[in-house]
Structures are given as structure tokens and as C-alpha cells.
Short mmCIF file of N, CA and C in Angstrom, two decimals:
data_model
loop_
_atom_site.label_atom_id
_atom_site.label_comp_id
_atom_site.label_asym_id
_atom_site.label_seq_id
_atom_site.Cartn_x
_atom_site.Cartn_y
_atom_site.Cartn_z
N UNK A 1 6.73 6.23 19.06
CA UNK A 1 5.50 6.71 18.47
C UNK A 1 4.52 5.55 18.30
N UNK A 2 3.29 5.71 18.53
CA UNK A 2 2.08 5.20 18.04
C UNK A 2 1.98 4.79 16.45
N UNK A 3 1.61 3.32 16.51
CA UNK A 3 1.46 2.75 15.23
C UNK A 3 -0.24 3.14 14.86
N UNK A 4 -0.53 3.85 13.84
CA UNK A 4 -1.94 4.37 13.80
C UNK A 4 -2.46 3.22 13.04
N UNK A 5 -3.61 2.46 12.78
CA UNK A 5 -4.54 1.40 11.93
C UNK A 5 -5.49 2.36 11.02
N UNK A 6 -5.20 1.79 9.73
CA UNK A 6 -6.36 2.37 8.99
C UNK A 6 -7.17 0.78 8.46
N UNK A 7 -8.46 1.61 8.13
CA UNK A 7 -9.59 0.34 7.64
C UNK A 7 -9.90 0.68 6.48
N UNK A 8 -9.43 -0.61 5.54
CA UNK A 8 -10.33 -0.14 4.28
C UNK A 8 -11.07 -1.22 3.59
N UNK A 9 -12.00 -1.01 2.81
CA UNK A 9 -12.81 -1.77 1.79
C UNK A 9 -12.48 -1.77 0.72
N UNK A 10 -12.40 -2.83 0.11
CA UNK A 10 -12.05 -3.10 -1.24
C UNK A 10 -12.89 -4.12 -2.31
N UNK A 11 -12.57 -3.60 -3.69
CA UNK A 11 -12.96 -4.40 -4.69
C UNK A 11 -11.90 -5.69 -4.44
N UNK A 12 -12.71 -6.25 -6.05
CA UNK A 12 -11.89 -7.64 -5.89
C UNK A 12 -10.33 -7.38 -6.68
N UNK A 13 -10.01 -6.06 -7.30
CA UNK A 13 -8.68 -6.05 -7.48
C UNK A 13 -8.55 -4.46 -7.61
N UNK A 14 -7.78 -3.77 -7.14
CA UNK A 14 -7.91 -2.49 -7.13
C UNK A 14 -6.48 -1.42 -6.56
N UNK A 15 -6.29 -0.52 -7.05
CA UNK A 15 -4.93 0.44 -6.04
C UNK A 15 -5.48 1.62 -5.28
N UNK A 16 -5.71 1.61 -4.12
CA UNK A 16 -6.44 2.43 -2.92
C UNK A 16 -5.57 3.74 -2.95
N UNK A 17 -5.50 5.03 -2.73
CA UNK A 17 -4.45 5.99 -2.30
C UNK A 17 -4.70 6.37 -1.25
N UNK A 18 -3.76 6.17 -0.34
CA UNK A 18 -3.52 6.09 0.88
C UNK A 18 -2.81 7.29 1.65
N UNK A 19 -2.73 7.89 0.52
CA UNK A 19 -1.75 8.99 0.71
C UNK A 19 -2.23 10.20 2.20
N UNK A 20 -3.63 10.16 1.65
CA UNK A 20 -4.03 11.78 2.90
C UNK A 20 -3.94 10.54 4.35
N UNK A 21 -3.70 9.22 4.28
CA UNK A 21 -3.94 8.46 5.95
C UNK A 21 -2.30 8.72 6.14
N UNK A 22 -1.28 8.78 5.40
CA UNK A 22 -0.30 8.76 5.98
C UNK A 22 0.12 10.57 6.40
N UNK A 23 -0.64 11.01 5.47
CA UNK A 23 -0.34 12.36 5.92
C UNK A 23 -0.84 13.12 7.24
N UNK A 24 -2.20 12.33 7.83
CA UNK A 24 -2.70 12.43 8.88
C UNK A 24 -2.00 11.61 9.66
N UNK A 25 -1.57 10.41 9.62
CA UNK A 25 -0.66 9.57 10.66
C UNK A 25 0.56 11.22 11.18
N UNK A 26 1.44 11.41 10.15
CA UNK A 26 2.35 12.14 10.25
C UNK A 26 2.00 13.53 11.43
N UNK A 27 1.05 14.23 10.67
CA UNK A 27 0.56 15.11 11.27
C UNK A 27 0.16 15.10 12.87
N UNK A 28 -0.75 13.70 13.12
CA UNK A 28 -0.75 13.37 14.35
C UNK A 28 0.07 13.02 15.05
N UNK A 29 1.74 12.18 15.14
CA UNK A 29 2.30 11.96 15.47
C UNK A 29 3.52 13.41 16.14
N UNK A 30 3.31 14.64 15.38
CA UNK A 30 3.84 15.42 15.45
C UNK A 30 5.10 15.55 14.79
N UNK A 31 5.63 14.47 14.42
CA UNK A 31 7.21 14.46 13.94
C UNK A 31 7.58 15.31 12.89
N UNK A 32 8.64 16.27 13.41
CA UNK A 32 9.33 17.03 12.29
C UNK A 32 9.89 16.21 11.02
N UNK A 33 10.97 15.20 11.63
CA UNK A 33 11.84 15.45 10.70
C UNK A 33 11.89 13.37 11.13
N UNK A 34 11.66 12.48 9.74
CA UNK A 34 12.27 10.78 10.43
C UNK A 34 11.95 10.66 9.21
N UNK A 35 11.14 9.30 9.20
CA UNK A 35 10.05 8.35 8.40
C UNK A 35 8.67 7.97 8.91
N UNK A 36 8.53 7.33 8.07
CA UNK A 36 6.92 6.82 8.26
C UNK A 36 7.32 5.18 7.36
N UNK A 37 6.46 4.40 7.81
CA UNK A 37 6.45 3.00 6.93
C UNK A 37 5.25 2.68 7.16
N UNK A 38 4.85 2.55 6.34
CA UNK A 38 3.19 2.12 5.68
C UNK A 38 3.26 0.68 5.54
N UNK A 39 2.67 -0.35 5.84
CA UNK A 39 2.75 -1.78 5.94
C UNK A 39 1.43 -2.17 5.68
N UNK A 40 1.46 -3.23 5.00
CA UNK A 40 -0.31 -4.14 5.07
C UNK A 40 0.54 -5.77 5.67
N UNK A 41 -0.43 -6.10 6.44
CA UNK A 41 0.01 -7.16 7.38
C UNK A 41 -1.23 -8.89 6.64
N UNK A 42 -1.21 -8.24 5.32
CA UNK A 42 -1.92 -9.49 4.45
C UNK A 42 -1.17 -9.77 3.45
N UNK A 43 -0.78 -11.13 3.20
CA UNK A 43 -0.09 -12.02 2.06
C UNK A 43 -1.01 -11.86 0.48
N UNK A 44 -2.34 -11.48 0.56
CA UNK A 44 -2.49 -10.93 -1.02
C UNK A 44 -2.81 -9.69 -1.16
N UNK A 45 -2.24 -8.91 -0.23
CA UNK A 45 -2.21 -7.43 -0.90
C UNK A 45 -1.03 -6.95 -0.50
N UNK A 46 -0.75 -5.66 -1.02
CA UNK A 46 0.48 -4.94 -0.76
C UNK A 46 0.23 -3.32 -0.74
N UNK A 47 1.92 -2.63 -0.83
CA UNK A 47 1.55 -1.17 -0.49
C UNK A 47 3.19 -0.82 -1.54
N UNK A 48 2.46 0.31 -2.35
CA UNK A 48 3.49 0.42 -2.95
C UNK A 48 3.50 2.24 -3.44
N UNK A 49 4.28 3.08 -3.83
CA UNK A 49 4.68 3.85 -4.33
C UNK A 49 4.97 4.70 -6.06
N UNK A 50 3.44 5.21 -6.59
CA UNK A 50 3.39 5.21 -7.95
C UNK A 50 2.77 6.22 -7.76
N UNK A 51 2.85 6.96 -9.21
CA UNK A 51 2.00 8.21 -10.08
C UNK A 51 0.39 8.23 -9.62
N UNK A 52 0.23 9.56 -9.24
CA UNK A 52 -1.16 9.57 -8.41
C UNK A 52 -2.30 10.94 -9.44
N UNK A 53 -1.25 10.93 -10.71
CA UNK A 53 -1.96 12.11 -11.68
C UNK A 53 -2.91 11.63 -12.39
N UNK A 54 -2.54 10.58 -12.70
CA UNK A 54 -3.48 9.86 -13.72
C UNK A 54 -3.93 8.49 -13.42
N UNK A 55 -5.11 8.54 -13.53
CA UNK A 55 -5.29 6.84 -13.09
C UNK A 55 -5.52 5.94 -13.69
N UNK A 56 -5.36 6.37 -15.36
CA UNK A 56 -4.53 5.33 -16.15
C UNK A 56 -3.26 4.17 -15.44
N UNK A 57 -2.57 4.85 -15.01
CA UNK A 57 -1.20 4.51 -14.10
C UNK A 57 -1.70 3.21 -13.50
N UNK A 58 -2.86 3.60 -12.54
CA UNK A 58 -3.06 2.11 -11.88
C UNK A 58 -3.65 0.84 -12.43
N UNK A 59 -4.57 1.33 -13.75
CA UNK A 59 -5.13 0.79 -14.40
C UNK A 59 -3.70 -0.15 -15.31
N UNK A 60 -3.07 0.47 -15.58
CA UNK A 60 -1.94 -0.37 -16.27
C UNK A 60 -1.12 -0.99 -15.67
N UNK A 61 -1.06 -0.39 -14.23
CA UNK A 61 -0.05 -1.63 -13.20
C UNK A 61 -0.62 -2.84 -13.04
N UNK A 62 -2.00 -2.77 -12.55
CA UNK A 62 -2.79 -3.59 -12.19
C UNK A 62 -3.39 -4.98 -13.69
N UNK A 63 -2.93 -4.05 -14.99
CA UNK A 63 -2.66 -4.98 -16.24
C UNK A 63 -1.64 -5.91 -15.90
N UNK A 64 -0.66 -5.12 -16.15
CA UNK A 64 0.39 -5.51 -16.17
C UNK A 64 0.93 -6.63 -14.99
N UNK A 65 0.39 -6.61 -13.97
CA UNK A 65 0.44 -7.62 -12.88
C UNK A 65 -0.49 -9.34 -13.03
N UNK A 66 -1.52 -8.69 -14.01
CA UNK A 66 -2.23 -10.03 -14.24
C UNK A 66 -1.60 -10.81 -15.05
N UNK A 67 -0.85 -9.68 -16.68
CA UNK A 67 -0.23 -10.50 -17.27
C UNK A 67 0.78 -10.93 -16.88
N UNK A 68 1.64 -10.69 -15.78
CA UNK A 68 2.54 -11.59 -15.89
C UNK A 68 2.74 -12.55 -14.54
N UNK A 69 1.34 -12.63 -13.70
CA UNK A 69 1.54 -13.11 -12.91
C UNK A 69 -0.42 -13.64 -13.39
N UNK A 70 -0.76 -14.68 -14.26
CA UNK A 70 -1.92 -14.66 -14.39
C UNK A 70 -2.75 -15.89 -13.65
N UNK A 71 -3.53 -16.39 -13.15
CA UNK A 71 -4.68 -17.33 -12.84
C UNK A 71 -3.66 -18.71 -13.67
N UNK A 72 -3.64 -19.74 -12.94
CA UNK A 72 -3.15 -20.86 -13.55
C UNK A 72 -3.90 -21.86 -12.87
N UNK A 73 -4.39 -23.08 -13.74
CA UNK A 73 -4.45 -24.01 -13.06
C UNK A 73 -3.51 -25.37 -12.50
N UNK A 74 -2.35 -24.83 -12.86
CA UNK A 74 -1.35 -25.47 -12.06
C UNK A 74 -1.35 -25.44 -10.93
N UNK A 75 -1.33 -23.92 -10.45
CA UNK A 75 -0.99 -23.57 -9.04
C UNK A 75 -1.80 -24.67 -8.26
N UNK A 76 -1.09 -24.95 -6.70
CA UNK A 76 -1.78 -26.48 -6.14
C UNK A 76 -2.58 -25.37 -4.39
N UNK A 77 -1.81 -24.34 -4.66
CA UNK A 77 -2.94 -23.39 -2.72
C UNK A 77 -4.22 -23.86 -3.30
N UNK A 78 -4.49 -24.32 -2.53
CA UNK A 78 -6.49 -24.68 -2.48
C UNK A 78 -6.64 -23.59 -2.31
N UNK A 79 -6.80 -22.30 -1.55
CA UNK A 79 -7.68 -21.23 -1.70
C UNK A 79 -7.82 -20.58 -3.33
N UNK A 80 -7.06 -20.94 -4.14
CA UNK A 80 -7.06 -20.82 -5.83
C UNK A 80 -6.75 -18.94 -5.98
N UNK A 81 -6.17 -18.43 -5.04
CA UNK A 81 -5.51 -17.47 -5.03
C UNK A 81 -3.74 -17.13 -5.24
N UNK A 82 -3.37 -18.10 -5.84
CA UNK A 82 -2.09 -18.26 -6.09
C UNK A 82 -1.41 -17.14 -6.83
N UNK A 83 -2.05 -16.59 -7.68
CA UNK A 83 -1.68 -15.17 -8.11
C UNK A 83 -1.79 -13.79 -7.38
N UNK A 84 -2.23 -13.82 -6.56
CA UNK A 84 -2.60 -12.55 -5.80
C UNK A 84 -1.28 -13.05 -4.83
N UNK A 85 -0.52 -13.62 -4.47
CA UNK A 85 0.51 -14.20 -3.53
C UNK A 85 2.05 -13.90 -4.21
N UNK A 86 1.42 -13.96 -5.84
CA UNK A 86 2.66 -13.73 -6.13
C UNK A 86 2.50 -12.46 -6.46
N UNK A 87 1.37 -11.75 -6.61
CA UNK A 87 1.79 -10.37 -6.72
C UNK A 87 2.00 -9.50 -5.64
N UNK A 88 1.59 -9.71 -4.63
CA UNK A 88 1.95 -9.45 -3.00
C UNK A 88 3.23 -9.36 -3.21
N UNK A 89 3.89 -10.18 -3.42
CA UNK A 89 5.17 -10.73 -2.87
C UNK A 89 6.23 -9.76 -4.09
N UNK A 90 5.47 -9.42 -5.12
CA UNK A 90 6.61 -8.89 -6.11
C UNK A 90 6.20 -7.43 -5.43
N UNK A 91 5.18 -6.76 -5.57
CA UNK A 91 5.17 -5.80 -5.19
C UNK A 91 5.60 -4.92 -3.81
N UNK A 92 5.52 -5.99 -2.85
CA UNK A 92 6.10 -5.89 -1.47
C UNK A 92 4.79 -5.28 -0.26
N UNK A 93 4.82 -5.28 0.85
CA UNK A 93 3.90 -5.33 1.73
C UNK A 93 4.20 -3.78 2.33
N UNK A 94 5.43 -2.90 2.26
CA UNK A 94 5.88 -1.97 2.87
C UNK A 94 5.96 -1.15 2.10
N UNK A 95 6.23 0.37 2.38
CA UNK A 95 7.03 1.25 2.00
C UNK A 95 7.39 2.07 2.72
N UNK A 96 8.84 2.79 3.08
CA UNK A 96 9.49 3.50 4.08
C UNK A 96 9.49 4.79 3.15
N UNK A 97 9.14 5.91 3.99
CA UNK A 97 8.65 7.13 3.26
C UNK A 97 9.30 8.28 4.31
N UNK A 98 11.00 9.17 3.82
CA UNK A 98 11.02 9.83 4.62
C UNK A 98 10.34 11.25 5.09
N UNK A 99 10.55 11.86 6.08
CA UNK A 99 9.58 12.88 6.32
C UNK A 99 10.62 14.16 7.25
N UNK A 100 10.84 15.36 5.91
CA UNK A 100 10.94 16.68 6.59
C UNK A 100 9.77 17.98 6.53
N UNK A 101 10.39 18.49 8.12
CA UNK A 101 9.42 19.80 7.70
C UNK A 101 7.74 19.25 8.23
N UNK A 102 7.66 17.77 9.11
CA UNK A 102 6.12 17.61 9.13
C UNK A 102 5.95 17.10 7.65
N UNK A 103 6.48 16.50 6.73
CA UNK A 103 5.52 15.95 5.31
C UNK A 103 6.60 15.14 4.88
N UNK A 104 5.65 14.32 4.36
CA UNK A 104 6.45 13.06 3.42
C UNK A 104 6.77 13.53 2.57
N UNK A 105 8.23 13.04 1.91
CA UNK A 105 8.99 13.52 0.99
C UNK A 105 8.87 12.74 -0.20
N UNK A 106 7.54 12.94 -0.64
CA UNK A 106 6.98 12.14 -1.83
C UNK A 106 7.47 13.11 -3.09
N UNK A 107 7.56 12.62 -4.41
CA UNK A 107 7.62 13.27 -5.69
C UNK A 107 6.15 14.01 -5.97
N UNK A 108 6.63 14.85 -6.83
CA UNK A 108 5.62 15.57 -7.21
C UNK A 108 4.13 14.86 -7.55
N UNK A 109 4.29 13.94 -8.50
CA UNK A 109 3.41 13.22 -8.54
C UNK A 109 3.30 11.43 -8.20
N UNK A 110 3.84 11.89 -6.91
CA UNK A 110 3.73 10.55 -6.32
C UNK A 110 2.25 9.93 -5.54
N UNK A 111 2.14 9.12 -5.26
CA UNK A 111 1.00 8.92 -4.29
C UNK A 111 1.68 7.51 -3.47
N UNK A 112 1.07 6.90 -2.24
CA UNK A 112 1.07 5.95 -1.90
C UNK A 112 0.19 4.95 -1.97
N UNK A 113 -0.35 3.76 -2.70
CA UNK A 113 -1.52 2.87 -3.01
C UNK A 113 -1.48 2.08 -1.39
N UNK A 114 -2.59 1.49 -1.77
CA UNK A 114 -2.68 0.09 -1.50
C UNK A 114 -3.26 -0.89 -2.04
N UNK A 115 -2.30 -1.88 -2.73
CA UNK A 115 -2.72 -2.73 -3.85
C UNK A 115 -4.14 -3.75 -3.16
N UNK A 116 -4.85 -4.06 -3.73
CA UNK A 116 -5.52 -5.38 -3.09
C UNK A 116 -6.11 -6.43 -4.95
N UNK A 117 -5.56 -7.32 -4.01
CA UNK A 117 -5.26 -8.65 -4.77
C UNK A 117 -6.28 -9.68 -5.19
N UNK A 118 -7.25 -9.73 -3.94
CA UNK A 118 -7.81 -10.91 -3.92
C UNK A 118 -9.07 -10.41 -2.72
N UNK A 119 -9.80 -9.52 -3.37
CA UNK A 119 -10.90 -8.97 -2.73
C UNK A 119 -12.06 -9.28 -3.29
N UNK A 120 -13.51 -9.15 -2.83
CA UNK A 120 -13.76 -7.39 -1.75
C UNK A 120 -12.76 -8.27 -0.63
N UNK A 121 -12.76 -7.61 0.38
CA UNK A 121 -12.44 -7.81 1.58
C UNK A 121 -12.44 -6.16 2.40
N UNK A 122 -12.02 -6.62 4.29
CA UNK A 122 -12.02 -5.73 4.49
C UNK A 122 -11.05 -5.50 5.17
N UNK A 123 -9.94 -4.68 5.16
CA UNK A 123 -8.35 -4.90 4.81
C UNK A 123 -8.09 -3.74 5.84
N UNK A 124 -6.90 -3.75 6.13
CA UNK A 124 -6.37 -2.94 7.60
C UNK A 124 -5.12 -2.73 7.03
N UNK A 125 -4.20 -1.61 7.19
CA UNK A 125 -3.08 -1.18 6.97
C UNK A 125 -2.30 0.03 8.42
N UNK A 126 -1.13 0.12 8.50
CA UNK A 126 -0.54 0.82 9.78
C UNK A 126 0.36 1.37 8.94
N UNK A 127 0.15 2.65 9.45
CA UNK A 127 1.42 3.62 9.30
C UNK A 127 2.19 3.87 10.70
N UNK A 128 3.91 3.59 10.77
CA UNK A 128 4.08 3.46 11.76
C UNK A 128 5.30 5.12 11.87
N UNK A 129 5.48 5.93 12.46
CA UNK A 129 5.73 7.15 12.27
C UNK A 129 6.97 7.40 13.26
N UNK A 130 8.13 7.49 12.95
CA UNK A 130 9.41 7.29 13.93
C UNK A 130 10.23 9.12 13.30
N UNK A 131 10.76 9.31 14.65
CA UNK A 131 11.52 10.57 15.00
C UNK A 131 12.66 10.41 14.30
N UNK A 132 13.62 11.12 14.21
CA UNK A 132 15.31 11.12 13.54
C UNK A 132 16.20 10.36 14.88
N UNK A 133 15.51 10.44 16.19
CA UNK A 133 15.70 9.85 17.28
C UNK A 133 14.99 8.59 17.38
N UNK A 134 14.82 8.08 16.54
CA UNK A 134 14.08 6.42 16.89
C UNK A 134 14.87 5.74 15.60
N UNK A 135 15.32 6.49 14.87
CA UNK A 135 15.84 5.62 13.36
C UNK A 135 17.37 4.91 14.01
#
């Protein structure tokens, strides 16, 4: 299967839902029944798997990531993005999402983000969409 590219724009810190691009990846690909893996191919952002009811939710992840991963002037990366690297890195760059029936087998109130870290920028993500015969 075809790895599909999505394009997006971003603030300078924010959780994107990504959810209707993977559902169109899926859809286009035709696949009944596999996965899908959603990837961002950048070291300060990521892609992750959270509550899509309320957007309190992101608002408090996105707390919760500063506090414990906050701006230091220790850190020695000259680009002075040293926190957005470590939140990349805790949060992870992927998520493998299986798929019956044609649809991702997300929770009720799940969504798929895409974190961005260290924006604006203008950021690219792939959903890559595999058969029960490609796994």
C-alpha cells in the first residue's frame, strides 16, 4: 500500500486531530481488515493517541508536558529547543492503529493528535495503511 503525506500548519505549541486524515488514508487504501501507523518524521513533534471529547484534555497534556519537561538554561542544543526533544521523545513519533470492517479501531472517545513542539512551522505527517497480508 501507498504511504499517503498529510500537510499541516501549526502554532508554536499545540495537539492537531488527525483523526478524519487517517480515516481518509484508510478509506482510500481500501483495506478491510490490518493497521494503519501514523508517523511524524520530525524530532520536536510527535503523534499520539488521547480523548478527542473535550479539549480540556489537550490543554492539560500539553500543561503537563511543559511542567515536567520545562525551558532550562542548562540545556547546551544551540537551537534552545531542548524541551520540545524531550517531549518528542517521551511522547513518541508513531502510533499503530488497528483497522476492522474499513475503520480504525479507536475508543469511543479516542482521537489521534499531532503534538507540535516547537512551532509555527509547517509539518508533514504519513499514514502508512497495510493489509492482514502485509503484517
Amino acid at each position: 500500500m501507498k504511504t499517503r503525506e498529510f500537510i499541516l500548519h501549526t502554532d508554536h505549541e499545540g495537539m492537531y486531530d488527525v483523526t478524519a486524515q487517517l480515516h481518509a488514508a484508510i478509506r482510500e487504501s481500501r483495506v478491510r481488515s490490518g493497521a494503519a501507523l501514523v508517523y511524524c518524521p520530525h524530532t520536536t513533534a510527535g503523534i499520539t493517541i488521547n480523548e478527542n471529547a473535550d479539549p480540556d484534555v489537550q490543554h492539560d497534556l500539553l500543561l503537563g508536558l511543559r511542567q515536567v519537561f520545562p525551558d532550562q538554561s542548562a540545556f547546551h542544543h544551540m537551537e534552545g529547543n531542548s524541551a520540545a526533544h524531550l517531549k518528542s521523545s517521551c511522547v513518541g513519533v508513531s502510533q499503530l492503529v488497528p483497522i476492522e470492517d474499513g475503520q480504525p479501531l479507536l475508543g469511543t472517545w479516542q482521537g489521534v493528535y499531532f503534538c507540535e513542539f516547537d512551532g509555527p512551522r509547517t509539518r508533514r505527517f504519513q499514514v502508512k495503511v497495510l493489509c492482514d497480508n502485509d503484517i
